[in-house]
Tab-separated table of C-alpha atoms in Angstrom:
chain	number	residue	atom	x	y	z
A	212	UNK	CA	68.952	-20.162	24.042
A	213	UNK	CA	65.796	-18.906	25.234
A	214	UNK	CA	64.036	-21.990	23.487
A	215	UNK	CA	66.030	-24.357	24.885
A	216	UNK	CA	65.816	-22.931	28.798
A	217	UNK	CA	61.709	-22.462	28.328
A	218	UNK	CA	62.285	-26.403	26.783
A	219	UNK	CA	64.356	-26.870	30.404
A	220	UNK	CA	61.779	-25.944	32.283
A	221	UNK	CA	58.673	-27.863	31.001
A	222	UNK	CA	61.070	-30.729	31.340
A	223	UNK	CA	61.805	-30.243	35.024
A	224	UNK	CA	57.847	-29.799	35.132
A	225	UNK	CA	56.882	-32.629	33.631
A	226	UNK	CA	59.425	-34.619	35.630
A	227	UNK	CA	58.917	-33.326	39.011
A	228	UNK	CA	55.006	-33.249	38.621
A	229	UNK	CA	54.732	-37.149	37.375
A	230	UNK	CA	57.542	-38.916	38.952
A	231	UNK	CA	55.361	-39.899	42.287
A	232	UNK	CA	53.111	-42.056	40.441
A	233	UNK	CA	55.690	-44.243	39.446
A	234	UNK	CA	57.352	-44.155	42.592
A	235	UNK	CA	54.367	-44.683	44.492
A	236	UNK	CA	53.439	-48.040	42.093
A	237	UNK	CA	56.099	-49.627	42.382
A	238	UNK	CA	56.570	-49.533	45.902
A	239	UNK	CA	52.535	-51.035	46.580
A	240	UNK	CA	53.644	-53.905	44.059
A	241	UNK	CA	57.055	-54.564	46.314
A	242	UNK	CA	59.777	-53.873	43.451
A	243	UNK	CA	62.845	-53.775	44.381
A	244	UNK	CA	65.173	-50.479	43.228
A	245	UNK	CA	66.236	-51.594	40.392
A	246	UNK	CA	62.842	-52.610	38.941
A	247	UNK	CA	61.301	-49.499	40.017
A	248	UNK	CA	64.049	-47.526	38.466
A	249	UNK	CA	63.081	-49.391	35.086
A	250	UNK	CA	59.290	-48.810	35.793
A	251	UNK	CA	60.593	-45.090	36.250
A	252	UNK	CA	62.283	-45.176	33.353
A	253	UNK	CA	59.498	-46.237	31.011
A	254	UNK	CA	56.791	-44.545	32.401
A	255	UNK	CA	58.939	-41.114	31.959
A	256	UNK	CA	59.998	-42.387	28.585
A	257	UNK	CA	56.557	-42.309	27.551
A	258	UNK	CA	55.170	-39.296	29.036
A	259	UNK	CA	57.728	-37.392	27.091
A	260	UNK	CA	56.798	-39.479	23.967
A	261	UNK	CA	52.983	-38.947	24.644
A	262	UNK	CA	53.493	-35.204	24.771
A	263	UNK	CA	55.317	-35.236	21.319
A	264	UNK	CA	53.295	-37.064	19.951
A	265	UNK	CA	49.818	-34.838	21.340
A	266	UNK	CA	52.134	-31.946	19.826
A	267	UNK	CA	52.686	-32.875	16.052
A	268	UNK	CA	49.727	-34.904	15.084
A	269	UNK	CA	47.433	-34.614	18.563
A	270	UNK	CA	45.501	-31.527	19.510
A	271	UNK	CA	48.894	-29.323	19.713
A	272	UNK	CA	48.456	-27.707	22.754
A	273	UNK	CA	51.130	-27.204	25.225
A	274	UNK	CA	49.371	-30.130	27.780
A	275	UNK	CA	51.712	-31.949	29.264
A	276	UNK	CA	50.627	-35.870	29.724
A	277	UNK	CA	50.915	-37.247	32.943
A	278	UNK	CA	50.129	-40.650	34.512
A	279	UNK	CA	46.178	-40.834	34.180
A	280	UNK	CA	44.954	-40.562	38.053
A	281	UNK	CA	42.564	-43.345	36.974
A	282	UNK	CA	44.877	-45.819	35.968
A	283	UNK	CA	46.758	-45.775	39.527
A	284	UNK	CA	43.519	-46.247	41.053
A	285	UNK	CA	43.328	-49.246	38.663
A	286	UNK	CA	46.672	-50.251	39.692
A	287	UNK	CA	46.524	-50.019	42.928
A	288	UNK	CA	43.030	-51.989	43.046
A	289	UNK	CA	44.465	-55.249	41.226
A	290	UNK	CA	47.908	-55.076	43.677
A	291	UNK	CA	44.834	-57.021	45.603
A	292	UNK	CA	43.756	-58.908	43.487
A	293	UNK	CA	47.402	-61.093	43.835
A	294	UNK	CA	46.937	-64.246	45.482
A	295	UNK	CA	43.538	-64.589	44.675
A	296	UNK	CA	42.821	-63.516	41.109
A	297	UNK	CA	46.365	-63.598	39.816
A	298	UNK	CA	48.783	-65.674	40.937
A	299	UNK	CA	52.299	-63.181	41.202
A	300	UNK	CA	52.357	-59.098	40.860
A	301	UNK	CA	53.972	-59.816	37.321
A	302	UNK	CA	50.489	-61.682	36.264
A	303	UNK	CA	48.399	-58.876	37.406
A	304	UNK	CA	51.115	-56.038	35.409
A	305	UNK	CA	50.655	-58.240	32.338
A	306	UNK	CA	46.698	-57.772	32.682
A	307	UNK	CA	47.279	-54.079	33.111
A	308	UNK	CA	49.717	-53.863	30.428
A	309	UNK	CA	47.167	-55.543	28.067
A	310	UNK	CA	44.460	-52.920	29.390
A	311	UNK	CA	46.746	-50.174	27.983
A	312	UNK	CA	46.658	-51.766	24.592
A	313	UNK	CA	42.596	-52.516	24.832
A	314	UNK	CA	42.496	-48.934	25.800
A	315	UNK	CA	44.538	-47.538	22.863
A	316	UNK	CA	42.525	-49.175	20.703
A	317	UNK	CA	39.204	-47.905	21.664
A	318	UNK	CA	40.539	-44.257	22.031
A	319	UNK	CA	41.489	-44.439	18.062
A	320	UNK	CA	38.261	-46.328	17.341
A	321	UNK	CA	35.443	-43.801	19.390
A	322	UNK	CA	37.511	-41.246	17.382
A	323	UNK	CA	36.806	-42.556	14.494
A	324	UNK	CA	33.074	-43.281	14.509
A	325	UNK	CA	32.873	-39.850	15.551
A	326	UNK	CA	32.304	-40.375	19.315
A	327	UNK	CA	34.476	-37.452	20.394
A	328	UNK	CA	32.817	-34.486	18.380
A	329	UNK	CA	29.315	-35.085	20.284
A	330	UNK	CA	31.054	-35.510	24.016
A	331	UNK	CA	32.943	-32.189	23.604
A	332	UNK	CA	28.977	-30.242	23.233
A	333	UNK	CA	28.856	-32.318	27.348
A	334	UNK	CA	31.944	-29.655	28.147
A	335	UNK	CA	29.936	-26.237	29.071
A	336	UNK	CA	31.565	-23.870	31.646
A	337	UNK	CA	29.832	-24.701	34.325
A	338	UNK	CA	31.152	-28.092	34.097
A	339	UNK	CA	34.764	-27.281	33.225
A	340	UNK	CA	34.485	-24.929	36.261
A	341	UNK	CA	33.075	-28.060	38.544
A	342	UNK	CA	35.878	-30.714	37.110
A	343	UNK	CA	38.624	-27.628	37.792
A	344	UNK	CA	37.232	-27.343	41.491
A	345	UNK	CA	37.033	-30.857	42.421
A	346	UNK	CA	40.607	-31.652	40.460
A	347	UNK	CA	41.613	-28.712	43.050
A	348	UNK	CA	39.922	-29.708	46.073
A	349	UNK	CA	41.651	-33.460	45.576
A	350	UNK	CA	44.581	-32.621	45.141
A	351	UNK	CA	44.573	-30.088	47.524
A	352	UNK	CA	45.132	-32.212	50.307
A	353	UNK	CA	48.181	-34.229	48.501
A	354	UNK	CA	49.869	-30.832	48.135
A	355	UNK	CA	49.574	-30.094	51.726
A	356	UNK	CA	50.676	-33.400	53.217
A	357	UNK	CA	53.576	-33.522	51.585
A	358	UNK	CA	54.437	-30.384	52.245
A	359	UNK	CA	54.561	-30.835	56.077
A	360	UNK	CA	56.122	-34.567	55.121
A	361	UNK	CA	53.333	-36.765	55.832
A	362	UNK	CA	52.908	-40.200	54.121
A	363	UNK	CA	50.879	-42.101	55.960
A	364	UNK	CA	48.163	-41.385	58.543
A	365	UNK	CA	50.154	-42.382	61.221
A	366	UNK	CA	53.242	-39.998	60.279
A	367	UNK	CA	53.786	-36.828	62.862
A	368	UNK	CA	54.141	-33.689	61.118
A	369	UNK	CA	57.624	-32.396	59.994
A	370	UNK	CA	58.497	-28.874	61.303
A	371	UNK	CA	61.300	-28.513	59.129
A	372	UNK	CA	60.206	-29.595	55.951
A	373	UNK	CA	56.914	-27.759	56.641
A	374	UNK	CA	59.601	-24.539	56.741
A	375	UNK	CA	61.546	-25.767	53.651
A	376	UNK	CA	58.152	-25.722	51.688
A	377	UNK	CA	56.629	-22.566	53.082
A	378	UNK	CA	59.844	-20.960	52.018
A	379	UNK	CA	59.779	-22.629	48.741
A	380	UNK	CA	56.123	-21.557	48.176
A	381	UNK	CA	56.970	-17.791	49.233
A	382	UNK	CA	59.448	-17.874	46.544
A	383	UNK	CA	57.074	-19.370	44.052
A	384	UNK	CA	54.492	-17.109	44.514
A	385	UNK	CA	57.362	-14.192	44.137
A	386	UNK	CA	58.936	-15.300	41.109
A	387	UNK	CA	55.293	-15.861	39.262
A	388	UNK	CA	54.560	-12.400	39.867
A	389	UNK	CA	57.974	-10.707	39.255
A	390	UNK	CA	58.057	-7.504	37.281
A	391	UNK	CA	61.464	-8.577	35.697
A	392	UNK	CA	59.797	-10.852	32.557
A	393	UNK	CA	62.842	-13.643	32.344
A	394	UNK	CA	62.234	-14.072	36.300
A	395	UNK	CA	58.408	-14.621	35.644
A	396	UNK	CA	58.867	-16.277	32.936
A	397	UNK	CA	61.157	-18.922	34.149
A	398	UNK	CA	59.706	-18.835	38.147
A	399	UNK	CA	59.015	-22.697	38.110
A	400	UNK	CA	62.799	-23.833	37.644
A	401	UNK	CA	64.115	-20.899	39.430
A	402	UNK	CA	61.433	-22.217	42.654
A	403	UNK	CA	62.592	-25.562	42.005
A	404	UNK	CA	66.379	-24.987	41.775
A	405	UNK	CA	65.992	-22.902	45.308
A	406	UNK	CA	63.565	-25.091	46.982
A	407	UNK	CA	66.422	-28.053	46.554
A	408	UNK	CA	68.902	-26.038	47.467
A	409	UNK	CA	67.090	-24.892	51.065
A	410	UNK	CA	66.132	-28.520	51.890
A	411	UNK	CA	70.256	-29.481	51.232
A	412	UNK	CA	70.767	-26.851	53.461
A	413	UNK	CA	68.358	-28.247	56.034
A	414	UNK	CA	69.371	-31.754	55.456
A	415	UNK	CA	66.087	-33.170	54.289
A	416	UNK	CA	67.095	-33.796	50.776
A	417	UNK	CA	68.357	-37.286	49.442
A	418	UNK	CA	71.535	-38.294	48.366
A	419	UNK	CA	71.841	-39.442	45.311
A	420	UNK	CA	71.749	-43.258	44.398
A	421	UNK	CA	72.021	-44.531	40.572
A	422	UNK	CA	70.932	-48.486	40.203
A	423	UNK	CA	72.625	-48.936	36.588
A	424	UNK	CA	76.116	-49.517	36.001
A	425	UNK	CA	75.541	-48.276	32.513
A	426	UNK	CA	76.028	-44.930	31.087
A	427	UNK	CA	72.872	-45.449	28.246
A	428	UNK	CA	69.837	-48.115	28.845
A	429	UNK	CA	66.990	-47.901	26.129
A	430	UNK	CA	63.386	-48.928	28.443
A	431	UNK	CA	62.213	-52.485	27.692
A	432	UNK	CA	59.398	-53.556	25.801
A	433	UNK	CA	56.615	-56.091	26.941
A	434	UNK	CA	58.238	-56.392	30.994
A	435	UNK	CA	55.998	-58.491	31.759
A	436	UNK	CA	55.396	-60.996	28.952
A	437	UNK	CA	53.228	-60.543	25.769
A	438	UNK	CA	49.529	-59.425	25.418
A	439	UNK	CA	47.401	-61.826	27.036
A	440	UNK	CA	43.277	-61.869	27.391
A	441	UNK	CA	41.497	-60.701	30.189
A	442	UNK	CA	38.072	-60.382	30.159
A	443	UNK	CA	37.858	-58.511	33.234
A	444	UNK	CA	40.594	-56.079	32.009
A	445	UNK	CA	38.908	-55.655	29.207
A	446	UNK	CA	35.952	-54.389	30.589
A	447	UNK	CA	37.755	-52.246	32.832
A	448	UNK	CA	39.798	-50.885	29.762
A	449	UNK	CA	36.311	-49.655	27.953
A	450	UNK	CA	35.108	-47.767	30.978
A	451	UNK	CA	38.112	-46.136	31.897
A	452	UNK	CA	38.639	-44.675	28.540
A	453	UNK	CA	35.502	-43.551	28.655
A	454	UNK	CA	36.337	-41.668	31.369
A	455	UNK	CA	39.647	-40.581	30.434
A	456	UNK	CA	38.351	-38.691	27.176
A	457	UNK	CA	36.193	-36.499	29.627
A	458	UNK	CA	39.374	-35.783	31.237
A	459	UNK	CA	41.244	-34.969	28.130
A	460	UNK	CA	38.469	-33.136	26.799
A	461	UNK	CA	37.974	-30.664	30.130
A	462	UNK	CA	41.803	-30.284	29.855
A	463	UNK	CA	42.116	-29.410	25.985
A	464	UNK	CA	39.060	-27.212	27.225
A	465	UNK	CA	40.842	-25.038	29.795
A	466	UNK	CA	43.919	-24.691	27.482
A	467	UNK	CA	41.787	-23.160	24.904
A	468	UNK	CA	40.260	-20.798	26.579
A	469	UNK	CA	43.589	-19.982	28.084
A	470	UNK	CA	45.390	-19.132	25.232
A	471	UNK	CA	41.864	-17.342	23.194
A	472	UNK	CA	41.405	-15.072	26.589
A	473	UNK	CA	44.753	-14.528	27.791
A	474	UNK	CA	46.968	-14.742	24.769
A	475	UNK	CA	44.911	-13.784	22.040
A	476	UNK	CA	45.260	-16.819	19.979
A	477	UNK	CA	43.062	-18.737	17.845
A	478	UNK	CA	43.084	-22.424	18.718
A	479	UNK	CA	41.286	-25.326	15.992
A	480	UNK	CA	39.345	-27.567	17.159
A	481	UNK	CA	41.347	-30.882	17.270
A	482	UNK	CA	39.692	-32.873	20.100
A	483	UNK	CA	39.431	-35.885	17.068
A	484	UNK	CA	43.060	-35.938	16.401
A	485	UNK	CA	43.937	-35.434	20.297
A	486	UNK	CA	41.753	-38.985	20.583
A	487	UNK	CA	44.130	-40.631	18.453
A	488	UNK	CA	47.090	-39.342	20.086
A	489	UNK	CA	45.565	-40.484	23.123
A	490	UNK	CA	45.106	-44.284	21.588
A	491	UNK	CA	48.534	-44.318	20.478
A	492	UNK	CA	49.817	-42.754	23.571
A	493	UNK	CA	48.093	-45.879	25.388
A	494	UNK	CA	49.546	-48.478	22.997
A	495	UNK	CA	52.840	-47.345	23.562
A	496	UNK	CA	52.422	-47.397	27.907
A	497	UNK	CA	50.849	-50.917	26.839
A	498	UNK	CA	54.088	-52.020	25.163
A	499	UNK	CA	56.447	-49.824	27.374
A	500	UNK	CA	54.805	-51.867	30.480
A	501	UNK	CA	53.899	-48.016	31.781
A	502	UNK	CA	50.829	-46.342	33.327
A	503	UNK	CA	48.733	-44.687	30.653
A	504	UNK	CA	49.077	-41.377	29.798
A	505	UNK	CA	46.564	-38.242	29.794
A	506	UNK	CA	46.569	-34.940	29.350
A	507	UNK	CA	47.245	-32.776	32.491
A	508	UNK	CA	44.990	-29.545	33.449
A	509	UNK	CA	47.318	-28.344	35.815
A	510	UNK	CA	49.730	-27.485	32.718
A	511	UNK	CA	47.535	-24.721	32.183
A	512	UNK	CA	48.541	-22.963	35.262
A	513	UNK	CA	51.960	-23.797	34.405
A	514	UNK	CA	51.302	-21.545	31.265
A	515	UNK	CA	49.474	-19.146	33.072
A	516	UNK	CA	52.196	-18.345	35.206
A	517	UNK	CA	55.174	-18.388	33.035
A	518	UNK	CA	53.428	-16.963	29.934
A	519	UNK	CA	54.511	-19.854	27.830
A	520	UNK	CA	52.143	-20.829	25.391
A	521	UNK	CA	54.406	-21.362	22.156
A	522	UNK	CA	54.429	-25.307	21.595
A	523	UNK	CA	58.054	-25.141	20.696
A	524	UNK	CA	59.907	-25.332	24.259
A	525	UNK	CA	57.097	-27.436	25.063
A	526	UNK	CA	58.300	-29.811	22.485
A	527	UNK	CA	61.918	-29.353	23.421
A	528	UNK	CA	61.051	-30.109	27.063
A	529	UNK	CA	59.046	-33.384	25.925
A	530	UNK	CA	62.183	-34.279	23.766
A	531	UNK	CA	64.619	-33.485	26.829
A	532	UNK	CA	62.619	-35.802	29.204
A	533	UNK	CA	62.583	-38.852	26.318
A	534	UNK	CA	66.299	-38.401	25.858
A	535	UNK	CA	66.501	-37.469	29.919
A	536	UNK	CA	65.251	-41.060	30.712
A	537	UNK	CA	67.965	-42.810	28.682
A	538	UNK	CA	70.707	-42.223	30.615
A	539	UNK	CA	69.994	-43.874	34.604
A	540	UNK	CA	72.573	-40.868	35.957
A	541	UNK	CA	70.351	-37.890	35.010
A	542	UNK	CA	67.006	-40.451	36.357
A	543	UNK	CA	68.694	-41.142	39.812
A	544	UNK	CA	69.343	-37.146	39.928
A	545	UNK	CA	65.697	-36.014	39.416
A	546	UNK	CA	64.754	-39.048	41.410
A	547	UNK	CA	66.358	-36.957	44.166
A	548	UNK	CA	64.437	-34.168	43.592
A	549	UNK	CA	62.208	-33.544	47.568
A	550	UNK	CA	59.155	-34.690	47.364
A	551	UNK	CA	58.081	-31.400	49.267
A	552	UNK	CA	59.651	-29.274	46.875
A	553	UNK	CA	57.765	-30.456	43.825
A	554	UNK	CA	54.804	-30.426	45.805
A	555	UNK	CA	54.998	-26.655	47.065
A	556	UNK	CA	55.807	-25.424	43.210
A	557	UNK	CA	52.890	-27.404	42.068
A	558	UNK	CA	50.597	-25.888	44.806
A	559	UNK	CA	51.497	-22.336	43.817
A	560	UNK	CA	50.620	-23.387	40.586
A	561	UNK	CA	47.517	-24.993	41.428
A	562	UNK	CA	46.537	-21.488	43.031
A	563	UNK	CA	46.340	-20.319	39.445
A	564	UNK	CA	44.091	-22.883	38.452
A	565	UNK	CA	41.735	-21.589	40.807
A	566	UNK	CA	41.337	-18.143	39.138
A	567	UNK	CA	40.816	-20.092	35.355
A	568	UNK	CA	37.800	-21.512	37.366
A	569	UNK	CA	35.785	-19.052	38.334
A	570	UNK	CA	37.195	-17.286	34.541
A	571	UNK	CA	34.840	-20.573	33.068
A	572	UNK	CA	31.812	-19.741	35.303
A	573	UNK	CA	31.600	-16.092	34.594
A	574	UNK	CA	31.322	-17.257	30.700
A	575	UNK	CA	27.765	-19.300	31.963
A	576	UNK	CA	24.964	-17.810	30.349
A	577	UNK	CA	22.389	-19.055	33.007
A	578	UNK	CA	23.879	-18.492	35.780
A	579	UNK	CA	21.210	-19.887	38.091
A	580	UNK	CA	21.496	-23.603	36.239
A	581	UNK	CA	25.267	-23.310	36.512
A	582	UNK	CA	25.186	-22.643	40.639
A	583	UNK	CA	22.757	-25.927	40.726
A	584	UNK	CA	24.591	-28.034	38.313
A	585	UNK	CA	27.934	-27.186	39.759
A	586	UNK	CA	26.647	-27.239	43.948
A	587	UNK	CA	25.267	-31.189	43.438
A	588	UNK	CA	28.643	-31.969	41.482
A	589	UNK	CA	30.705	-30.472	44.087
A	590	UNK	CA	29.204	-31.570	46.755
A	591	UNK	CA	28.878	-35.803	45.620
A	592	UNK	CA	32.786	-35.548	44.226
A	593	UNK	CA	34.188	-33.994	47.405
A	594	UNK	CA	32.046	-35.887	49.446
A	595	UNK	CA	33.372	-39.111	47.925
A	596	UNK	CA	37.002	-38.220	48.414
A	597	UNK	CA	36.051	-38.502	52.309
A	598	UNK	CA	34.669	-42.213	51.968
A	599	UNK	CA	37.791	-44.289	52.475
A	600	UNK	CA	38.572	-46.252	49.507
A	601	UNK	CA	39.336	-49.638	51.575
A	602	UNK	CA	35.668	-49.167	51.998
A	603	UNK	CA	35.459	-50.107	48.413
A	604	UNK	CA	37.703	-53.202	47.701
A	605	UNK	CA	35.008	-55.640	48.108
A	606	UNK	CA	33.198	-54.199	44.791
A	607	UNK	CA	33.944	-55.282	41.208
A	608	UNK	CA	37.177	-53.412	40.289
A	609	UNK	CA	35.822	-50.608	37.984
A	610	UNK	CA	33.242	-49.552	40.514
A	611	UNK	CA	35.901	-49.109	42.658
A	612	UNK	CA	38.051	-47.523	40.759
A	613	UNK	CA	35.485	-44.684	39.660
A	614	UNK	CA	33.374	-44.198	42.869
A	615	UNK	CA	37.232	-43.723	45.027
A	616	UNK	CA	37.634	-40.802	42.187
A	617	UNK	CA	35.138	-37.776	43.097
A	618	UNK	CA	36.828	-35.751	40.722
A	619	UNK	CA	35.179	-38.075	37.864
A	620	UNK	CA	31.884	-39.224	39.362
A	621	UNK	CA	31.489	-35.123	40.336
A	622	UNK	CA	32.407	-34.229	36.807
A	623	UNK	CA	29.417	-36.933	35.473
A	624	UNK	CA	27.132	-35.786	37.821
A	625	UNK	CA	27.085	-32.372	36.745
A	626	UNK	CA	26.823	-32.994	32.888
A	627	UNK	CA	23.952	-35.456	33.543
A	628	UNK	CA	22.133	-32.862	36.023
A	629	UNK	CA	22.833	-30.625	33.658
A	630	UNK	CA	21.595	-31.851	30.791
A	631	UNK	CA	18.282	-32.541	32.342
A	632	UNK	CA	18.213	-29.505	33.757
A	633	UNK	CA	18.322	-27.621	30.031
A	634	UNK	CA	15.967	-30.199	28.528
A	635	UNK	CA	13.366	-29.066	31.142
A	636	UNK	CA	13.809	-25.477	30.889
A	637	UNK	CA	13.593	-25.946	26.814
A	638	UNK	CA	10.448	-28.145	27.379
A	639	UNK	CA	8.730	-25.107	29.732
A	640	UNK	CA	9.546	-22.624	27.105
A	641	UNK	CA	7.558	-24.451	24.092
């Protein structure tokens, strides 16, 4: 019983803390509700598969996959590209569907010729601290918006769901740090089940709307036609997965030294096998018609605070979401879910992730490199997430895509200063 309400939980996680990207896509492509409950669907359907699958054969960690931040900048940059590149939405969802595949493909092969093994040496503390700052300081400001229910830049701010979430983060923060272990232990669905219940109470929560007639509905293969070839989509595909593994890699990172500092466990090094998850994770969003999948560093707050690092529930959870997703009722509920509400949990959660990153600095050695390397990358990737990314739509679409994201260009800035920063000192010292 315990199993299955820890499984329970990481479902309602995993749902609640990926269901905006979906949400958010489909509305910039202009699909109507019952193709953005399918896009939904799939892109649910296989984040719970990608998180099995990262489980058995993968780097079996409890990570929970979640819509890769870079592919919905990718997304969101070809939406533009209609009408004057591609001639419908549908033709530009095809390209990015093939991208998925392209990208699968390279994740197994880089794997393979043993590409993976010399990055993870790139992944020091002082850069895990600088990527777990800057994923912090941008998403910092998505937790807080929604919070006070603002959308746009033009929206006033909401006095009553600002109250709804202040009392749902109260409660958070109480319930993570509860003396009574089944409280602590189960604090994010306990936050979540109250936070939904105050904004019903306030009358800022959704009804609930289901777009299927059907009781069952297994997600559709190839949406948007077959595999087609796009050299520009191609290209796009090889940088972003190069950029992806450094995002898997600094999450598998901060897991690790989780569970070695704060549970005592010994953890294998499977970065390798966590590549090839990743490649089949991507062939499956490519034939699902999804967004790509990676895996999530905020999951290791989500451990952190409810002391749940056995990969069983966390496999139950994935397994509840995939069968979850198959049935439009159970969708249309969690679809439901306030926006706010998620958002508060997953700030109170995100305060936790704060504490695991000043935990990877204090392991730094040289403590004076790690203050440089770490100031320049902070300062370049949260000084990018101030240039407006409109800015940026006249550039090629991968340059675009990466310099809007300061949490990756910060995180490469810091291994490349770095790096030369080491190679001098070891020069001075011959």
């Amino acid at each position: 019983m315990k199993q299955l309400a820890g499984g329970l939980q990481w479902a309602v996680f995993l749902i609640a803390s990926s269901i905006a990207a979906p949400i958010a896509i489909a509305h910039v492509f202009g699909m109507d509700a019952a193709e953005t409950a399918s896009f939904i669907q799939r892109t649910m359907f296989v984040l719970g598969t990608a998180c099995v699958v990262q489980a058995v054969i993968g780097h079996r960690l409890p990570i929970n996959e979640g819509p890769a931040g870079l592919w919905w900048g990718i997304f969101v940059v070809y939406v533009n590209m209609v009408g004057i590149l591609y001639a419908t939405a549908d033709d530009a969802l095809q390209a990015l569907q093939t991208g998925m595949i392209v990208s699968g493909v390279l994740f197994i092969l880089l794997a393979a010729f043993g590409f993976i093994s010399k990055m993870k040496r790139l992944f020091t503390p002082t850069v895990t601290f600088t990527y777990l700052m800057l994923l912090i300081f941008q998403l910092s400001g998505t937790f807080i918006k929604g919070m006070v229910g603002v959308e746009t830049s033009t929206d006033p701010i909401d006095g009553i769901v600002f109250i709804g979430s202040l009392l749902t983060v109260i409660v958070t923060f109480i319930t993570m740090y509860h003396k009574v272990t089944w409280v602590s232990k189960y604090s994010v669905l306990l936050s979540i089940g109250f936070g939904w219940i105050v904004f019903i109470l306030l009358g800022k929560a959704q009804s609930i709307h289901t777009t299927s007639n059907s009781i069952v509905r297994f997600p559709e293969v190839f949406v948007y036609g077959k595999p087609v070839w796009d050299s520009g989509v191609v290209v796009t595909a090889f940088f972003i997965t190069l950029l992806l593994i450094a995002n898997m890699m600094a999450s598998i990172r901060v897991m690790e030294n989780l569970l070695k500092h704060s549970f005592q466990k010994e953890v294998s090094d499977r970065t390798r096998e966590g590549s090839i998850a990743s490649g089949i994770n991507h062939l499956l969003a490519g034939v699902f018609s999804a967004i790509g999948p990676v895996p999530i560093s905020g999951s290791a707050g989500f451990v952190g605070t409810t002391r749940m690092a056995s990969l069983r529930p966390f496999i139950i959870g994935s397994l509840l979401v995939m069968i979850m997703t198959l049935f439009p009722a159970i969708m249309s509920f969690f679809a439901a879910l306030p926006a706010p509400v998620a958002y508060a949990v997953t700030f109170a959660i995100f305060a936790k992730m704060v504490e695991l990153a000043f935990a990877e600095m204090e392991m730094e050695n040289d403590k004076t490199i790690g203050y440089r390397v770490s100031a320049l990358g902070l300062m370049i990737g949260v000084g990018l997430m101030f240039v407006p990314t409109e800015s940026m739509m006249h550039l090629p679409a991968i340059l675009s895509a990466v310099l809007s994201n300061g949490l990756i260009i910060g995180t490469l800035v810091a291994i490349t200063v770095e790096q030369f920063l080491r190679a001098m000192k070891k020069r001075r010292s011959v």
